[in-house]
Short mmCIF file of C-alpha atoms in Angstrom, two decimals:
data_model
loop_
_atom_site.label_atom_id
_atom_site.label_comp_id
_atom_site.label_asym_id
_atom_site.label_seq_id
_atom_site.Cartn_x
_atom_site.Cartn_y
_atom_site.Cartn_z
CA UNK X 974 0.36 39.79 19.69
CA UNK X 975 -1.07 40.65 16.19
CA UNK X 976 1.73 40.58 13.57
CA UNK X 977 4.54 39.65 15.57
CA UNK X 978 6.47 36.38 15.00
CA UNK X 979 6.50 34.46 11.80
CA UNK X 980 2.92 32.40 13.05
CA UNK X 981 0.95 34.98 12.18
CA UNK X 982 -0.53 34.78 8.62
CA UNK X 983 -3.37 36.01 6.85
CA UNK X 984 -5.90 33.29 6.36
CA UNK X 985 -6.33 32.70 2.27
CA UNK X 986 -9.37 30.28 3.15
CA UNK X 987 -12.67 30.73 3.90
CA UNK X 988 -12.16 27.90 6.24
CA UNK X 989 -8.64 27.41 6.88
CA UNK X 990 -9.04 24.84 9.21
CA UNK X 991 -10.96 22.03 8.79
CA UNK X 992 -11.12 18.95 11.94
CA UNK X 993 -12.80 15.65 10.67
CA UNK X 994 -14.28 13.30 14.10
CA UNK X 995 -15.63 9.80 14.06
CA UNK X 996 -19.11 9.84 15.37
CA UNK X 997 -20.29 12.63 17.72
CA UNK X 998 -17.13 12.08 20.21
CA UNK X 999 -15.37 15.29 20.02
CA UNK X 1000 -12.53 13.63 21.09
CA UNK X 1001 -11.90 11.62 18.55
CA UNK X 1002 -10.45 13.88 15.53
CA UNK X 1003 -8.79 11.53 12.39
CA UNK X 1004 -8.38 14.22 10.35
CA UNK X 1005 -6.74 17.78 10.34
CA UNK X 1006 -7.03 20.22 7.62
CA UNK X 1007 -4.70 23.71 7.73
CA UNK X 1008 -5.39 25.88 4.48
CA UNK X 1009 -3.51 29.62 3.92
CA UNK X 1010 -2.13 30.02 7.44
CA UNK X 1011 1.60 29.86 8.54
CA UNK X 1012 2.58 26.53 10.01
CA UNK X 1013 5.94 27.10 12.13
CA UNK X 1014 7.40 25.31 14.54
CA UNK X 1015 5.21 26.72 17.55
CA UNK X 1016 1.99 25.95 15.91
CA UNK X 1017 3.45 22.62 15.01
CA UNK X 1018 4.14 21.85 18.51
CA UNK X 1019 0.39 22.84 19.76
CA UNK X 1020 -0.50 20.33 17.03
CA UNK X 1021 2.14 17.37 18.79
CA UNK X 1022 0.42 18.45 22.46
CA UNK X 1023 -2.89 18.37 21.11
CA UNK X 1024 -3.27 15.54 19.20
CA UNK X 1025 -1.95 13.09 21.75
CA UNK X 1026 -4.49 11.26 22.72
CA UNK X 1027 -6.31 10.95 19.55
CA UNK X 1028 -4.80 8.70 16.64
CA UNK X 1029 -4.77 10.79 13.28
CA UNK X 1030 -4.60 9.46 10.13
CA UNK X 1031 -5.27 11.79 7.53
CA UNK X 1032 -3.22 15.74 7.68
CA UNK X 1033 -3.38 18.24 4.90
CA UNK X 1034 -1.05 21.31 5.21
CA UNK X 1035 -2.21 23.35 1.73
CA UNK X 1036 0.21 26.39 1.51
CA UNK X 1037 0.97 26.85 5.37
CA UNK X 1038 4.99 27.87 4.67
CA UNK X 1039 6.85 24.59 6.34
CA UNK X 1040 10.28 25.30 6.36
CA UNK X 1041 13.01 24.03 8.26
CA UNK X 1042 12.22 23.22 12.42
CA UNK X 1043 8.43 22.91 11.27
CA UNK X 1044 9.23 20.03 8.84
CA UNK X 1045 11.38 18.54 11.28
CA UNK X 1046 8.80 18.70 13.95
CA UNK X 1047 5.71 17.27 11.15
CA UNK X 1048 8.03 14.52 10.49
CA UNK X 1049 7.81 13.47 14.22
CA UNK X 1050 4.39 14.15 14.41
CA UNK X 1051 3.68 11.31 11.12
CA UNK X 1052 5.52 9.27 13.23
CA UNK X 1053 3.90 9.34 16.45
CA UNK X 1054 0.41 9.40 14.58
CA UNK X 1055 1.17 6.95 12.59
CA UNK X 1056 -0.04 9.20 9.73
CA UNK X 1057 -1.62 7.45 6.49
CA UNK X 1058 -2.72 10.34 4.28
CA UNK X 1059 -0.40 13.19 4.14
CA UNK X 1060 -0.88 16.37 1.88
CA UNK X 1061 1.90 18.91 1.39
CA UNK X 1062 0.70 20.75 -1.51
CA UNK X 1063 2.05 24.56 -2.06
CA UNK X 1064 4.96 23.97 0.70
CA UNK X 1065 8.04 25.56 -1.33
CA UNK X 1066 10.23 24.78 1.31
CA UNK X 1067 9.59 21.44 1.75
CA UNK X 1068 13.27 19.52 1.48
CA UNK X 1069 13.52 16.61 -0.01
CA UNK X 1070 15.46 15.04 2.44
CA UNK X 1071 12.74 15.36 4.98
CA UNK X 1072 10.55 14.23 2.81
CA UNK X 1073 13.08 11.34 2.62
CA UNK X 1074 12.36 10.44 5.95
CA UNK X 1075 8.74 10.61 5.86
CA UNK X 1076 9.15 7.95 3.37
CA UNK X 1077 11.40 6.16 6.18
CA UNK X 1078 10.58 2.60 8.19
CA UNK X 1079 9.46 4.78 10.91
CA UNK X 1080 6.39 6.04 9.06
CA UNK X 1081 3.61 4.35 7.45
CA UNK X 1082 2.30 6.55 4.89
CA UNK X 1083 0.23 5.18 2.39
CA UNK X 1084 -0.68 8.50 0.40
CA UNK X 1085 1.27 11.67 -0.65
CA UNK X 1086 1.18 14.61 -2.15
CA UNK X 1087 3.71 17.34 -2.66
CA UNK X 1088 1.99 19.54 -5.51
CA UNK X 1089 3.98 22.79 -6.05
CA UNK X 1090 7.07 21.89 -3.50
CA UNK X 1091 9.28 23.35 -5.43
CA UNK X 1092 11.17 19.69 -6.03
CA UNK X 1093 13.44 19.54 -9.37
CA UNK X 1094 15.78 16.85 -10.94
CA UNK X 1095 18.83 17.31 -9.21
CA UNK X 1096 17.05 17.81 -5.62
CA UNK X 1097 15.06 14.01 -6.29
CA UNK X 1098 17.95 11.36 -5.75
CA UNK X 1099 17.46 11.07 -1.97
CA UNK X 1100 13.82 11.46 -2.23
CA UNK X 1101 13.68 8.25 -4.86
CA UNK X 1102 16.14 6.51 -2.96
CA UNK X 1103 13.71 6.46 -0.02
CA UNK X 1104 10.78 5.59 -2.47
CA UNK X 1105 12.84 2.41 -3.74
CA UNK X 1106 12.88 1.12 -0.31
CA UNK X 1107 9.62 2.31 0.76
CA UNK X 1108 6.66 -0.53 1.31
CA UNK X 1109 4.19 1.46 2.76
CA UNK X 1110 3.48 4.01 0.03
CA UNK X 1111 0.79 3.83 -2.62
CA UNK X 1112 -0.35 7.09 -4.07
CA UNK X 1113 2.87 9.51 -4.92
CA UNK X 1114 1.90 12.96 -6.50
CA UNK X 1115 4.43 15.43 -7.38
CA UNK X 1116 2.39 17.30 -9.87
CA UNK X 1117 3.92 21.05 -11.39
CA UNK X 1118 7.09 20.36 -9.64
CA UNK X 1119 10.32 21.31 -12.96
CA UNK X 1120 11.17 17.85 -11.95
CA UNK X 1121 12.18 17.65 -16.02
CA UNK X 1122 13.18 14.50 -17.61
CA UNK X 1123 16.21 13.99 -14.97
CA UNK X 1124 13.54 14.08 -11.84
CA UNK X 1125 11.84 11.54 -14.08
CA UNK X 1126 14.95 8.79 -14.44
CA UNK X 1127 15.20 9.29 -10.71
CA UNK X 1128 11.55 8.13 -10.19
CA UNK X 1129 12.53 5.30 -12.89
CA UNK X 1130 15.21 4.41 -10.97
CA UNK X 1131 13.40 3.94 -7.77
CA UNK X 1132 10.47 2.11 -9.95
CA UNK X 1133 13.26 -1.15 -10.50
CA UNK X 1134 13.14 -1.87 -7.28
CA UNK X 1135 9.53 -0.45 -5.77
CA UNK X 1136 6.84 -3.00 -5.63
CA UNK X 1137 4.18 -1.54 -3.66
CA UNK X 1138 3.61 2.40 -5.21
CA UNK X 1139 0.19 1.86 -7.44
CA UNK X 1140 -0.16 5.45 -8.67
CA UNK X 1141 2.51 7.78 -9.51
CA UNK X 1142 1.22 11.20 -11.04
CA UNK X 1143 3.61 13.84 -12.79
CA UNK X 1144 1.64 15.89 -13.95
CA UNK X 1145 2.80 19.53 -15.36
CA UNK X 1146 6.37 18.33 -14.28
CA UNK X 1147 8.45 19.32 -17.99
CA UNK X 1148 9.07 15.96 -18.41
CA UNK X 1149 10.01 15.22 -22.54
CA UNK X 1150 10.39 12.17 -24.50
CA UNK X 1151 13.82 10.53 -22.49
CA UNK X 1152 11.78 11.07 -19.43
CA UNK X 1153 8.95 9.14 -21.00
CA UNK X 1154 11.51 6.31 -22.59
CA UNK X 1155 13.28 6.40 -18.55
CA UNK X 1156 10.17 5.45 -17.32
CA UNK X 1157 8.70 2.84 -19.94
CA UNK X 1158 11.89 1.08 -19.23
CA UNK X 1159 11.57 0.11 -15.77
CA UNK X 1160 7.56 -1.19 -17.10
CA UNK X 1161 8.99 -4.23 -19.18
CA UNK X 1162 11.51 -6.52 -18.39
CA UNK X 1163 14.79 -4.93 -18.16
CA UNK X 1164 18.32 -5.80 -17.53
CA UNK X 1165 20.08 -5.53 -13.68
CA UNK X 1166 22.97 -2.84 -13.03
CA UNK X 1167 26.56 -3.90 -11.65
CA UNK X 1168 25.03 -2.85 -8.26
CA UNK X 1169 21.84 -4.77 -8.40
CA UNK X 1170 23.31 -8.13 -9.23
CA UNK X 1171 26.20 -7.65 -6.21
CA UNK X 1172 23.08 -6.95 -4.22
CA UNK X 1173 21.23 -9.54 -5.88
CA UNK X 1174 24.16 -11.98 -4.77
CA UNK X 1175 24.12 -10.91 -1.04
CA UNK X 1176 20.72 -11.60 -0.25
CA UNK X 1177 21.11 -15.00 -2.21
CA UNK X 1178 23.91 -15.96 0.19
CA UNK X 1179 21.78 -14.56 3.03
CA UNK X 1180 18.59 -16.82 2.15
CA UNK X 1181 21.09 -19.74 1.81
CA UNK X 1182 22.09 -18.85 5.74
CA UNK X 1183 18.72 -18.71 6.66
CA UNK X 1184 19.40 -14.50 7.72
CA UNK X 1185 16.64 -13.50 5.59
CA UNK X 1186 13.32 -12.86 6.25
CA UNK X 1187 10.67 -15.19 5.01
CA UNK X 1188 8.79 -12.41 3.75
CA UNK X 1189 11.73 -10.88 1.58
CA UNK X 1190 12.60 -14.24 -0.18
CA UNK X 1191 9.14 -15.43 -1.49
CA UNK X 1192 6.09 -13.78 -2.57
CA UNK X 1193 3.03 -16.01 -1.08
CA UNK X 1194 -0.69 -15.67 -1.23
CA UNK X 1195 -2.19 -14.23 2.25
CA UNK X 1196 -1.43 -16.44 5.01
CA UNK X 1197 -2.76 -17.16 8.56
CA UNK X 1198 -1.24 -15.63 12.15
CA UNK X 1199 -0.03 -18.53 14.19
CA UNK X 1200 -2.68 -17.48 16.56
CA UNK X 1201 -5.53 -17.65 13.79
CA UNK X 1202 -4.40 -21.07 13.16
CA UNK X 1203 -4.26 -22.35 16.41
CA UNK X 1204 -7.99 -20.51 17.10
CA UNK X 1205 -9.33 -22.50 13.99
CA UNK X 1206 -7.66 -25.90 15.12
CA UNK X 1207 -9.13 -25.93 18.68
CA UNK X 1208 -12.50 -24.95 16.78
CA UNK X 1209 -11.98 -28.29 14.53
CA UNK X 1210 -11.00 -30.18 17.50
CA UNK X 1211 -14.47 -29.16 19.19
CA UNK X 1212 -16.82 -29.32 16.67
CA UNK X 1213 -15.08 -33.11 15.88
CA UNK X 1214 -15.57 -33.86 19.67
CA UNK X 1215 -19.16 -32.33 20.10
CA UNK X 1216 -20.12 -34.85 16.32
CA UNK X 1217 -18.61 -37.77 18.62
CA UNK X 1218 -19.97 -37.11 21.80
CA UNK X 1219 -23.28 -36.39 20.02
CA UNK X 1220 -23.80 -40.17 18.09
CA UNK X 1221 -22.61 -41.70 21.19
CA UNK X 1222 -25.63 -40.20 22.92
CA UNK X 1223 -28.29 -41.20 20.41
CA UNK X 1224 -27.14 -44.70 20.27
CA UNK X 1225 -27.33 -44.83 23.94
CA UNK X 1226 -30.61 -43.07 23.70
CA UNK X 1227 -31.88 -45.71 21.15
CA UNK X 1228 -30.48 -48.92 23.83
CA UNK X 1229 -32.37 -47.80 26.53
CA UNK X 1230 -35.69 -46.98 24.44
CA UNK X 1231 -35.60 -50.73 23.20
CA UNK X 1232 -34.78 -52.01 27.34
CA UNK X 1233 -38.15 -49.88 28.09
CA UNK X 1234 -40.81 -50.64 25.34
CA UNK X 1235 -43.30 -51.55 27.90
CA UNK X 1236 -42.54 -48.05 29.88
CA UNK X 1237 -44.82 -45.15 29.61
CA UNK X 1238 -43.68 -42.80 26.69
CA UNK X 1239 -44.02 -39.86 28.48
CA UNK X 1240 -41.39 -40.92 30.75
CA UNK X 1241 -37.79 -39.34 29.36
CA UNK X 1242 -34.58 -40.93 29.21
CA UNK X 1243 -31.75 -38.98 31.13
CA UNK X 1244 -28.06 -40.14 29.24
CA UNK X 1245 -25.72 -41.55 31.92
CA UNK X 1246 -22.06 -40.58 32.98
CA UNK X 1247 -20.29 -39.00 30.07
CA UNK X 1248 -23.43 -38.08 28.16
CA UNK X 1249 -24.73 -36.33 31.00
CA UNK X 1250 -21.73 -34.08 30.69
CA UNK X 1251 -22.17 -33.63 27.54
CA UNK X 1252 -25.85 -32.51 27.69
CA UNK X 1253 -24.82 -29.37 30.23
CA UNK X 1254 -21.71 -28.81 27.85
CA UNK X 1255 -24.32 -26.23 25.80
CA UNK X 1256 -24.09 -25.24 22.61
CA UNK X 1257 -20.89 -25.31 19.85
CA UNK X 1258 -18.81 -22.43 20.58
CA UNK X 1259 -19.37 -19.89 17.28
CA UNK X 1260 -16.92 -20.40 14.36
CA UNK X 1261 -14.73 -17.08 13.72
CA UNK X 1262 -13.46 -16.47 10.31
CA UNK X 1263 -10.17 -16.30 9.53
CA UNK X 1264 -8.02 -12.94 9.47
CA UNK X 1265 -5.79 -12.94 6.51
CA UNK X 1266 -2.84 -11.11 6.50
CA UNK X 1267 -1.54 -9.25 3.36
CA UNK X 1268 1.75 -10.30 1.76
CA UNK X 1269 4.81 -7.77 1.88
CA UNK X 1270 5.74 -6.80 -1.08
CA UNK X 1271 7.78 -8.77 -3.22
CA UNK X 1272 11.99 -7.91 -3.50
CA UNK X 1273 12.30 -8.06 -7.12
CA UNK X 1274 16.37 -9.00 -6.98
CA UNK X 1275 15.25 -12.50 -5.46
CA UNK X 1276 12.05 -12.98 -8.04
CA UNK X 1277 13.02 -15.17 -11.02
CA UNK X 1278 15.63 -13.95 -13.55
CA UNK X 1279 16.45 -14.71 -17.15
CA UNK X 1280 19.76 -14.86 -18.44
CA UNK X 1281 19.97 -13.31 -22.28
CA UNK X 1282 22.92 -12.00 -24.27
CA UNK X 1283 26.31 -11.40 -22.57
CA UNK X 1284 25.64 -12.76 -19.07
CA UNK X 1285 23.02 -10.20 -18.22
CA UNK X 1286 19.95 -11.01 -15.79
CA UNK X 1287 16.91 -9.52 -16.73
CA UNK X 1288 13.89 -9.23 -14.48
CA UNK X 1289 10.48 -9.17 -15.07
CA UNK X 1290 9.10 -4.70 -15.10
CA UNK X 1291 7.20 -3.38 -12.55
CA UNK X 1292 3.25 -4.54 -12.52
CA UNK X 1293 2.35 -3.04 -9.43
CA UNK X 1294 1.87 0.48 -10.48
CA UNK X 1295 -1.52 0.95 -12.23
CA UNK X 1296 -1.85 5.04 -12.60
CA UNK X 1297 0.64 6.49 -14.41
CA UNK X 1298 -0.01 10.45 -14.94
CA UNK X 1299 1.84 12.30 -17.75
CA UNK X 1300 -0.55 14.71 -18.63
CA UNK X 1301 0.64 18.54 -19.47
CA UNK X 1302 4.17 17.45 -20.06
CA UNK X 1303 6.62 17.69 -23.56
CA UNK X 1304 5.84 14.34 -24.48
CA UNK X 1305 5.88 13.64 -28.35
CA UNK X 1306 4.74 10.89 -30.47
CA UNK X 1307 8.34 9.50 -29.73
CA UNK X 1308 7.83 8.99 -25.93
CA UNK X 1309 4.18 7.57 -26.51
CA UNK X 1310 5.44 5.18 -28.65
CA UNK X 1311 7.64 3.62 -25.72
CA UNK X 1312 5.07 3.80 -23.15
CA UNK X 1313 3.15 1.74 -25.72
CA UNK X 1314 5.67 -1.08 -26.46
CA UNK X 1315 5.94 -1.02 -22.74
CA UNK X 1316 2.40 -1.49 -22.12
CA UNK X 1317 2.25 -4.08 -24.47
CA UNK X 1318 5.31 -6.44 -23.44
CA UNK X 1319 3.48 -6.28 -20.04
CA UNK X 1320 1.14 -8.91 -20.92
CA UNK X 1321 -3.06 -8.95 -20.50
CA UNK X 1322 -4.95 -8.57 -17.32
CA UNK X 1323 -1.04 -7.58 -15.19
CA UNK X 1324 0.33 -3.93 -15.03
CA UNK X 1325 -0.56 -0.22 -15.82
CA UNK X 1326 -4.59 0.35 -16.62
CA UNK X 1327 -4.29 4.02 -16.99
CA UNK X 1328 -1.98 6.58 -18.21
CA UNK X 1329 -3.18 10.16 -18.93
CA UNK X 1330 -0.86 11.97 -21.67
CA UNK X 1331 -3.71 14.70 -22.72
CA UNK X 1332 -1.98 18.28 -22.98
CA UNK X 1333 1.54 17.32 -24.78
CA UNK X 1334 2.50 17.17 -28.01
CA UNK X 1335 0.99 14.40 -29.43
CA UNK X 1336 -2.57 15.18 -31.28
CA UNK X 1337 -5.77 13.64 -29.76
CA UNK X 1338 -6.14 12.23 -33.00
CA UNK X 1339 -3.12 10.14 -32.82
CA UNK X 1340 -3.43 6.52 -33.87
CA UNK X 1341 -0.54 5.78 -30.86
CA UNK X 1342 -3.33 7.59 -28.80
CA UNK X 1343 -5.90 4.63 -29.50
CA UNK X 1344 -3.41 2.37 -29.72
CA UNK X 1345 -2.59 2.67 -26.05
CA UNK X 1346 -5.60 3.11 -24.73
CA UNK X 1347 -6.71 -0.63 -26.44
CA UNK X 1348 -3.57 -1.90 -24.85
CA UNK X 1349 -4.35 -0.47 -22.03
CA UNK X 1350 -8.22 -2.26 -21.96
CA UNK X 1351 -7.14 -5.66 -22.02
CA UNK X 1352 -5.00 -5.04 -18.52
CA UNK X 1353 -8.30 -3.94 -17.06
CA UNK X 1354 -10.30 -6.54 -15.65
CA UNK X 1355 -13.88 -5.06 -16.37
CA UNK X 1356 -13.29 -3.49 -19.42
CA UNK X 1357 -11.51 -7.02 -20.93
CA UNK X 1358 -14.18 -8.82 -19.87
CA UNK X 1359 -16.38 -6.58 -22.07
CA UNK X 1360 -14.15 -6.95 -24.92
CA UNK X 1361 -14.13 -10.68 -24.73
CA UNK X 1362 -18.16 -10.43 -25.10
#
């Protein structure tokens, strides 16, 4: 069947596919590799049958031609495996509104990549709009994509409201100065849109209902499952019964050795009646550690607000993204400049740690260059703590 149907690709890889097991159970296959051949919808549907009874978690599809039904189908197949590394670099075809709905509830991804999709500015809105609601996804990359700096205002955009992304790389995207400024923005405090504070409102009124989720009102260090909690208070209740039981036997133990001086010491004392039990009770059952669950994140319209000016709220910027990649861009000594004041209203030891800006059009010699990477030293932990000293 050599060269009929759109399946049939020349291979651009030496290895151009690539199955990662755990162990030596061939059964057992977490990751899936595809490099240079044609993905369509029949050899996605081989991969739905044949990864069934295995539970993936890592798929990268470098240059395999998804289009249409076979993006459809990979979309259900991220679902069913519960995919948490996806990689869909060199995939021209890729819509953005499917990639919308990998970014859905019903998927869990917690890394990216669409290198070379094809994605620009005006194709990004429903991709962000995903993004700002995702709380799953870490690592975005949308590297040498003409996202420009429209694509970039979008990814601002979804930034306000975005707590959980930690790296977002744009690498080779043509994104310029307003771009840059778009995206320092959303890094400090900034002020909340019309929409935002009706929204804002809503979810106030729903907290004061009691409608809302716990987890959506409050941010909270990591908290114990109901069942943990009950698992560590029967292990308190034991351990407190087995200390009782156990000084009630030696004082009984001690009474009886006093009653029987004149006895021969190689005689033992057996414990009567509830001691007795005690004795064949055996050892204190082994104390389990607690499982600590990790907080969701945080819904920035019901964090804590600040009123300035002419009634407006301002919120404190996104701290939770740490990588910020610029490099390769149109960025000039004007857009550096607001990444730096951004950096810098962010506080020590909270928010970004790196940004890479090497390849625009600011010098290497720039004094905004050094600038922001001291700035950018006291938000990291290990390299403050060598400052300090």
């Amino acid at each position: 069947e050599e060269g009929e149907g759109e399946g049939h690709a020349t291979p651009t890889s030496p290895h151009p596919v690539l199955l990662e097991g755990v162990g030596e159970d061939p059964h057992v296959i977490r990751s899936v590799a595809i490099r240079g051949w044609l993905v369509d919808s029949r050899v996605m549907k081989v991969l739905q049958e044949g990864l069934q009874s295995t539970q993936l978690s890592s798929l990268s599809l470098w240059n395999t031609g998804l289009a249409g039904q076979s993006i459809v189908l990979l979309v259900q197949l991220a679902e069913q495996q519960k995919l948490r590394s996806l990689t869909l670099d060199g995939n021209a075809g890729t819509s953005p509104d499917h990639v919308a709905e990998l970014l859905s509830k019903k998927c869990c991804l917690e890394s990216l990549s669409l290198k070379c999709c094809g994605l620009s500015g005006p194709s990004c809105p429903s991709l962000c709009r995903a993004l700002s609601d995702n709380k799953t996804l870490l690592s975005l990359d949308l590297s040498c994509n003409r996202l420009c700096d429209e694509g970039a205002g979008h990814m601002a955009s979804a930034l306000r409201l975005n707590r959980c992304l930690v790296s977002l790389v744009l690498v080779d995207c043509g994104v310029g100065d307003e771009g840059a400024r778009l995206l320092a923005q959303v890094l400090k405090p900034f002020a909340l849109c019309h929409d935002e504070v009706v929204a804002r409102r809503k979810l106030l009124s729903l907290r004061r209902k009691g409608n809302l989720e716990e987890s959506e009102v409050d941010s909270a260090p990591p908290r114990l499952s109901a069942k943990t909690l009950r698992a560590e208070k029967q292990d308190k209740h034991t351990r407190s019964s087995s200390r009782k039981g156990d000084a009630k036997k030696e004082d009984k133990n001690k009474k009886e050795e006093k009653g029987k001086k004149g006895s021969d010491s190689s005689k033992s004392v057996k414990p009567k009646g509830k001691d007795s039990k005690l004795s064949k009770r055996g050892p204190d059952p082994p104390i389990t550690s607690p499982k600590l669950e990790a907080p969701e994140p945080v819904n920035p319209l019901l964090g804590p607000v600040e009123e300035k000016g002419a009634g407006q709220l301002f919120v404190p910027g996104n701290l939770s993204l740490l990588n910020l990649g610029l490099a390769c861009n149109s960025i000039s000594e004007e857009g550096v400049s607001c990444v730096l004041e951004a950096v810098r209203e962010q506080g020590q030891a909270q928010g970004l740690i790196r940004v890479t800006l090497h390849c625009n059009q600011v010098p290497p010699s720039s004094p905004l260059l050094v600038e922001l990477e001291e700035a950018l030293a006291t938000h990291n932990p290990l390299l403050s703590k060598q400052l300090d000293t």
